[in-house]
mmCIF file of C-alpha atoms in Angstrom:
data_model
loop_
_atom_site.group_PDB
_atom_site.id
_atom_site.type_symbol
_atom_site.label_atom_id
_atom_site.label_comp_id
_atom_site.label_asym_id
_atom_site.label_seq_id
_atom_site.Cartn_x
_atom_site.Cartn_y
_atom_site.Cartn_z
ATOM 1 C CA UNK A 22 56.748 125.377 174.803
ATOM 2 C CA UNK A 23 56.059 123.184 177.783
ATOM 3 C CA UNK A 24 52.352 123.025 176.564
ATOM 4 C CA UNK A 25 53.853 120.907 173.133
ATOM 5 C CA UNK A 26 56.362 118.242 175.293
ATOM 6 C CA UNK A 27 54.984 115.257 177.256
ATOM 7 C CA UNK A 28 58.764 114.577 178.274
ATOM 8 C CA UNK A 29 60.810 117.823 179.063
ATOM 9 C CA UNK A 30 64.449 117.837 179.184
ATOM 10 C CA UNK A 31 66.319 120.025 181.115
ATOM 11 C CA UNK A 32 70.560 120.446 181.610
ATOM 12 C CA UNK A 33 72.611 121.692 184.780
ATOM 13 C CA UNK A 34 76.130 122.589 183.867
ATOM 14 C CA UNK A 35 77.247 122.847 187.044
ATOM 15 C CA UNK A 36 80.321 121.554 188.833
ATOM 16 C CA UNK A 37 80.613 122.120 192.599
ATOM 17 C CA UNK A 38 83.607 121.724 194.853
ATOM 18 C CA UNK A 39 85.680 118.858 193.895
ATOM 19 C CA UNK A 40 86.510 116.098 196.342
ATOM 20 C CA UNK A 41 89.148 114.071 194.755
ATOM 21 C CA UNK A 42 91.747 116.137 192.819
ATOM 22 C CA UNK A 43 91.692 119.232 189.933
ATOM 23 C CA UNK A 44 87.977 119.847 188.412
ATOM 24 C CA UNK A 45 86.591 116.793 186.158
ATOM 25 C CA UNK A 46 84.677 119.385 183.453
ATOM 26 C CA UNK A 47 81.447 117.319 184.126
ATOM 27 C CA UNK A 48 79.851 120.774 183.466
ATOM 28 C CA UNK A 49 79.909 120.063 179.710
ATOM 29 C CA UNK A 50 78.104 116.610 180.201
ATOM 30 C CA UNK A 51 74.686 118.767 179.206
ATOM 31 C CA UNK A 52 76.868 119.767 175.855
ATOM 32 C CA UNK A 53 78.056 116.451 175.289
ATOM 33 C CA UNK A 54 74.835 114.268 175.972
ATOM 34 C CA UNK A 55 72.799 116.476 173.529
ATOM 35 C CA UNK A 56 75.755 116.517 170.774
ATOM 36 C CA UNK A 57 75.501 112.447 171.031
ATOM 37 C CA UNK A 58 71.960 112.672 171.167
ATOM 38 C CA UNK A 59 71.440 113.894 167.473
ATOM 39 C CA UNK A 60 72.921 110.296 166.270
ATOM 40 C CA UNK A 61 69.950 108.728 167.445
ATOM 41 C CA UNK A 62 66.074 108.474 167.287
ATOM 42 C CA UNK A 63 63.519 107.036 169.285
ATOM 43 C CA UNK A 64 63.092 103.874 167.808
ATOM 44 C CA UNK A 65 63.882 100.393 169.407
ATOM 45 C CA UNK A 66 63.811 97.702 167.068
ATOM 46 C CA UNK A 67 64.396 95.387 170.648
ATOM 47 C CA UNK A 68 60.755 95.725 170.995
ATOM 48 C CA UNK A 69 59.469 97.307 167.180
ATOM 49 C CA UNK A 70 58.399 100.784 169.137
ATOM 50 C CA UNK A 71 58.833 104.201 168.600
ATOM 51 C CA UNK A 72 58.793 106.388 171.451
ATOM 52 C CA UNK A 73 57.462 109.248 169.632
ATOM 53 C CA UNK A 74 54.420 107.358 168.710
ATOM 54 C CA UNK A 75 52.977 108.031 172.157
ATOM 55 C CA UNK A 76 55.365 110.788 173.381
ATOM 56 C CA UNK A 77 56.345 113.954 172.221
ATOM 57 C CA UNK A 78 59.723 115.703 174.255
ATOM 58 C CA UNK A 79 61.219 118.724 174.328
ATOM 59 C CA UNK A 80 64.466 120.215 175.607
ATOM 60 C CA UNK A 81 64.163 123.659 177.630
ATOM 61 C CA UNK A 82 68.330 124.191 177.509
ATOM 62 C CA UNK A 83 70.170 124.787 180.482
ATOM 63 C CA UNK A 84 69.468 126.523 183.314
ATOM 64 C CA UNK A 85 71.325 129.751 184.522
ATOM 65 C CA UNK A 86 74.458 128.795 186.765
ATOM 66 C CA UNK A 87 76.881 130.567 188.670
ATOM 67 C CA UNK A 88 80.423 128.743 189.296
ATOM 68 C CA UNK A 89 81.279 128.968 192.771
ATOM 69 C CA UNK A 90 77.655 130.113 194.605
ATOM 70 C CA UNK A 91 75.605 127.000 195.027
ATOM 71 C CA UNK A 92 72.831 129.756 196.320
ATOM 72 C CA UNK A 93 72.162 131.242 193.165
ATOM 73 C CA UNK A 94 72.812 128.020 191.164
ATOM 74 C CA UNK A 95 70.333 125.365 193.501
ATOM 75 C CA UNK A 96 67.672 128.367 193.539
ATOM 76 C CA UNK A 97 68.274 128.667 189.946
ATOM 77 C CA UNK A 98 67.592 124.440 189.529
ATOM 78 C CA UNK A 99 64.506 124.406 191.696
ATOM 79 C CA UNK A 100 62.786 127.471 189.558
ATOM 80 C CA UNK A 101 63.116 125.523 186.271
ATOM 81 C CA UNK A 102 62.458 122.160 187.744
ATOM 82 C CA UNK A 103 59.606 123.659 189.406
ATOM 83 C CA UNK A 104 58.132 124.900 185.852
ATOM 84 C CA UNK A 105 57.998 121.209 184.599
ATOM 85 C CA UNK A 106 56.653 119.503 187.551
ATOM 86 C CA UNK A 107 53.546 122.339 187.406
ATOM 87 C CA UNK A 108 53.442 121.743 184.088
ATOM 88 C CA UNK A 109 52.584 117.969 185.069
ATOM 89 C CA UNK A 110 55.354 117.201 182.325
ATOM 90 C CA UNK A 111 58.070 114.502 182.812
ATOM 91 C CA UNK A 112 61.075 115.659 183.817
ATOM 92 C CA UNK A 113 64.494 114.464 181.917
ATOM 93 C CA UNK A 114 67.712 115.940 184.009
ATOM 94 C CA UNK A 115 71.028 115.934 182.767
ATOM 95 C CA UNK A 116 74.221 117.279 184.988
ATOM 96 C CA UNK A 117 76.369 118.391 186.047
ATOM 97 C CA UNK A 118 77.929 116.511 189.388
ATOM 98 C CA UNK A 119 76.085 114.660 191.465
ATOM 99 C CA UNK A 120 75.060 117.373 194.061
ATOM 100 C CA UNK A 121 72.550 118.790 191.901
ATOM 101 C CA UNK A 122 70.042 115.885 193.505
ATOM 102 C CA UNK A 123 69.684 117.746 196.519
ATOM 103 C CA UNK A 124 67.553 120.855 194.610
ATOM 104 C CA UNK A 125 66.074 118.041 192.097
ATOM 105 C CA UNK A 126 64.683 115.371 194.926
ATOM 106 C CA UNK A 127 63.578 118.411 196.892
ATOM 107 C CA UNK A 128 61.844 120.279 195.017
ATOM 108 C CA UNK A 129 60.433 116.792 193.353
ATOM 109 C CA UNK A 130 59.147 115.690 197.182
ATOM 110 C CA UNK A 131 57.058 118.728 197.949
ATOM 111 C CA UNK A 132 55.432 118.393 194.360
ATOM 112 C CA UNK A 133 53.809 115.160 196.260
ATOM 113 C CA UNK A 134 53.560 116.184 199.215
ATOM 114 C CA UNK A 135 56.344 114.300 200.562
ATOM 115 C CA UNK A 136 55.271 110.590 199.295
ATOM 116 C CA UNK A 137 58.298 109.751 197.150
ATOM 117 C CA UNK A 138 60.559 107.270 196.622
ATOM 118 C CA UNK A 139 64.246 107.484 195.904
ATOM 119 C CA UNK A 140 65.877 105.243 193.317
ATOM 120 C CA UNK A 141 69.845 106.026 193.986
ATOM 121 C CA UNK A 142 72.026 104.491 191.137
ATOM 122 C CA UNK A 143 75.719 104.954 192.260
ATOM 123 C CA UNK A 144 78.998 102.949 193.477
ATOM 124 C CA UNK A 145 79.076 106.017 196.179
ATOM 125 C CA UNK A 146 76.750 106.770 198.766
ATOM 126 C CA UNK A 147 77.026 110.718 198.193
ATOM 127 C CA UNK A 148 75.500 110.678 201.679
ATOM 128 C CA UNK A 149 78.385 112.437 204.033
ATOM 129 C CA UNK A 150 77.409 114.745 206.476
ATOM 130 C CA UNK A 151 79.671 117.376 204.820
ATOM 131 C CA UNK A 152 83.112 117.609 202.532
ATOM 132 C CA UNK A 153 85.432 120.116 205.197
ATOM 133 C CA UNK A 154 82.794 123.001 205.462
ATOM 134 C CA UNK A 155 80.585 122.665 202.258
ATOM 135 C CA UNK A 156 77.588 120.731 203.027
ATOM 136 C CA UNK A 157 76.505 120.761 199.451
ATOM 137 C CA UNK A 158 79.203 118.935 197.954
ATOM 138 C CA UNK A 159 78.572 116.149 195.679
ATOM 139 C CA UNK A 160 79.548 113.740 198.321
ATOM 140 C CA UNK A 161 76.766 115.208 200.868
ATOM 141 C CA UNK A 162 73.305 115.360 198.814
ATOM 142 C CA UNK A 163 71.334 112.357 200.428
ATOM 143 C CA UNK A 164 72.627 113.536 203.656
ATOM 144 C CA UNK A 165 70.858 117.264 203.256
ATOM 145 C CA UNK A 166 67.863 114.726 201.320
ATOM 146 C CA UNK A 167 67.839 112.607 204.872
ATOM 147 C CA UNK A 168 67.527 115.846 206.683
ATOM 148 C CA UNK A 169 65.036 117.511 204.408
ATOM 149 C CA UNK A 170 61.395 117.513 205.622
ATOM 150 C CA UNK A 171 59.629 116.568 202.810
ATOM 151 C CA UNK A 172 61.914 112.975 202.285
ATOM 152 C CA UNK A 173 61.379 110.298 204.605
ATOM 153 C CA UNK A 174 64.772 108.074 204.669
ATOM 154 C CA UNK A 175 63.283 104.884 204.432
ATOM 155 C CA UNK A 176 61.994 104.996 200.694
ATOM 156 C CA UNK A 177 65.548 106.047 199.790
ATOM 157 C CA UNK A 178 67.284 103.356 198.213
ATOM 158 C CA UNK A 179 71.228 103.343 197.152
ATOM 159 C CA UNK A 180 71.491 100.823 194.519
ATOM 160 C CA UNK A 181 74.877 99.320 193.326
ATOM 161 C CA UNK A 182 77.321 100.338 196.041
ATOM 162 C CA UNK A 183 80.688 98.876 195.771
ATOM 163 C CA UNK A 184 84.322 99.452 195.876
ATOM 164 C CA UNK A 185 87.355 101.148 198.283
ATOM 165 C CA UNK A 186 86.329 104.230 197.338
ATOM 166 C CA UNK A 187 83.568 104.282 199.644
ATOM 167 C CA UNK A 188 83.831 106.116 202.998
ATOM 168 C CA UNK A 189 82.687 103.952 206.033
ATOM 169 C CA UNK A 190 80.501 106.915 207.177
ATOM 170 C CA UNK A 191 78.271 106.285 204.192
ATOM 171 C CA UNK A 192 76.805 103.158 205.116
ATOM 172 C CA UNK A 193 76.712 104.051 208.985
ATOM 173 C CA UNK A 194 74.703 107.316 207.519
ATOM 174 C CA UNK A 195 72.060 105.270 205.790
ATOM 175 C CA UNK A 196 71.430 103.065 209.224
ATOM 176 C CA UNK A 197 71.735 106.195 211.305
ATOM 177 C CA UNK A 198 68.382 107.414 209.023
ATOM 178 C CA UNK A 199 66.709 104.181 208.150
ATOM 179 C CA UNK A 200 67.709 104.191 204.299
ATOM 180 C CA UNK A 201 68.433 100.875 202.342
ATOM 181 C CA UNK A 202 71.409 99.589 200.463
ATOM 182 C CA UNK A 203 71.540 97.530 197.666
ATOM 183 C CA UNK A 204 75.260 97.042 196.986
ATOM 184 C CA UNK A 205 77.092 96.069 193.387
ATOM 185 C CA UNK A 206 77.638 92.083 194.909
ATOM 186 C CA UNK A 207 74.022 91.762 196.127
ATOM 187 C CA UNK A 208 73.194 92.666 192.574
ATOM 188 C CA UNK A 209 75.486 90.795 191.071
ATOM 189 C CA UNK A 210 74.370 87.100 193.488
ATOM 190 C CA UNK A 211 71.051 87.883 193.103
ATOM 191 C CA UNK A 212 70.533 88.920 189.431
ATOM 192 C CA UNK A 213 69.230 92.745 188.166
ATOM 193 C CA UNK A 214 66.082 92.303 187.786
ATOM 194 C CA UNK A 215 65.662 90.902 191.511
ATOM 195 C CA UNK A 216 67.331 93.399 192.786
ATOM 196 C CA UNK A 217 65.268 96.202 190.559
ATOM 197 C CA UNK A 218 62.343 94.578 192.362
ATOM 198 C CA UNK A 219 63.050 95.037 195.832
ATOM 199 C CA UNK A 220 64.092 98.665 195.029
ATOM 200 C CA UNK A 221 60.738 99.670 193.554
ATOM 201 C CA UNK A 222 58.949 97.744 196.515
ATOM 202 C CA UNK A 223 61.401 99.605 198.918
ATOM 203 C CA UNK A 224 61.217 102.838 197.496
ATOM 204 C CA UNK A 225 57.330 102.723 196.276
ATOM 205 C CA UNK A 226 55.941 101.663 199.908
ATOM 206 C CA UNK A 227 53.492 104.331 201.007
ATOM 207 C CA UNK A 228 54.651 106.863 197.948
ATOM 208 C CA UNK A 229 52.913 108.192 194.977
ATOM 209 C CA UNK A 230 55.982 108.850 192.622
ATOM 210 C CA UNK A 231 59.469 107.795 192.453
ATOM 211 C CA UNK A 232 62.269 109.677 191.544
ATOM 212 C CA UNK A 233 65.816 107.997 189.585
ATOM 213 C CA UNK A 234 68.670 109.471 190.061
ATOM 214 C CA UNK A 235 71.738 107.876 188.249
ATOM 215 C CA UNK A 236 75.223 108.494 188.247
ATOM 216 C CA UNK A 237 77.796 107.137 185.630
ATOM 217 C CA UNK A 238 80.046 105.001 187.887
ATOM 218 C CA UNK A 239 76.649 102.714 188.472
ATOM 219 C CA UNK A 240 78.298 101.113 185.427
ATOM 220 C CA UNK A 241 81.535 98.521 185.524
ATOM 221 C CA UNK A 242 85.176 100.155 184.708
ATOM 222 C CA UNK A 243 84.699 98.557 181.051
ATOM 223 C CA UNK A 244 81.840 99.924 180.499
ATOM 224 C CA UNK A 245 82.123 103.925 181.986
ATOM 225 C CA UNK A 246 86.153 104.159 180.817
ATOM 226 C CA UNK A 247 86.376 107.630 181.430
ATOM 227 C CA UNK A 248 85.239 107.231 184.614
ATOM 228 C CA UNK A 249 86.616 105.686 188.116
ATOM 229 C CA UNK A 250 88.290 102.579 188.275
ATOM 230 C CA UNK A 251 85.415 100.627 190.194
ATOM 231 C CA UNK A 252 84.971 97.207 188.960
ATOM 232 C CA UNK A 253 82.534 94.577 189.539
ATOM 233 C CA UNK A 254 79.998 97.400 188.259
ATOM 234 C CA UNK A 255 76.788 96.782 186.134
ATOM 235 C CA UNK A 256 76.967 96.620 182.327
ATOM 236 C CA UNK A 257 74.988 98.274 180.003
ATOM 237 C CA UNK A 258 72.822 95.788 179.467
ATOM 238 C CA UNK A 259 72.254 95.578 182.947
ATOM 239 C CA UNK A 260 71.490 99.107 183.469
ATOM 240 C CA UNK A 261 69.025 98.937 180.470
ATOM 241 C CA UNK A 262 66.815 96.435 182.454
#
């Protein structure tokens, strides 16, 4: 009952077309972020709150997919996304790969009228024009969210980019539109929490809501071992900031 939940959760088991290899199985990450989940509570003995002392949440499942037809599955995403932004609720998103931002941020910019800032934290830029013929792949979202009416570029911000894997269209992609970049060894010379600032003042300049979009490999090798070998990443404790 979205009526009950100040904080609604919401899961996209979905996996796209792969760009590196055999499928990853990042469609059970809903599964296996809710199965953690139950080990834990809401209180943070860091600061002696409980979250659910001035929130209540609630978790609406998964949303319908179909493997293979990005139609039915982003249509599917923006209809329950859609439900909890006109609910005014706050929308909790777990995926699923990485393309699933394109539906998300979209349907999250016309919500405000198109004042909204992005807060992208990745190693990759996910911003190429298209993987072969799929323009949806989860190496192309912010380049459909660049193109997309209701986004303006230049309160999109790609925090934490680093590392080989990187294509060298990415970057010329974000000047091409106007967007920023933040990568892994400006955050690392200049500290986090510096580098959290001039996001939010980047990405809140002339907006009314900002949208955070994360993505596992934000965090060091060490700390993400399951996924890519991209070091000089943040930590944990970092990330938490």
């Amino acid at each position: 009952d979205l009526d009950e939940s100040d904080i609604v959760i919401m899961g996209v088991p979905w996996e796209g077309i792969n760009t590196n290899g055999p499928f990853t199985c990042v469609e059970m990450g809903t599964k296996t972020i809710r199965k953690a989940s139950t080990r834990y509570g809401a209180y943070l003995p860091d600061f002696d709150i409980d979250v659910f002392d001035y929130f209540t949440g609630g978790d609406i499942g998964d949303i319908a997919v179909k493997n293979g037809d990005y139609d039915f599955t982003f249509n599917s995403i923006r209809n329950g996304y859609k439900k909890i932004l006109d609910a005014n609720k706050f929308p909790v998103v777990f995926g699923g790969d990485h393309s699933i931002s394109y539906p998300l941020i979209s349907e999250f910019a016309k919500k405000y009228n198109g004042k909204i800032g992005v807060i992208h934290f990745d190693a990759h830029m996910d911003n190429l024009e298209s993987f072969g013929d799929e323009k949806y792949a989860r190496c192309s979202p912010f380049y459909r969210l660049y193109e997309d009416e209701n986004v303006n570029p230049k309160n999109i911000v790609h925090f934490g980019i680093r590392g080989p894997r990187n294509n060298p269209e990415g970057l010329k992609n974000a000047k091409k539109f106007g967007a920023h970049v933040i990568t892994g060894m400006e955050v690392k010379l200049n500290g986090v929490l510096e580098s959290i600032k001039k996001a939010i003042e980047l990405a809140s300049d002339g907006t009314d809501a900002i949208y955070v979009t994360v993505c596992s490999d934000i965090l060091d090798v060490a700390n993400n071992p399951a996924g890519p070998a991209d070091p000089c990443g943040l930590t944990t404790f970092e990330l938490a900031m």
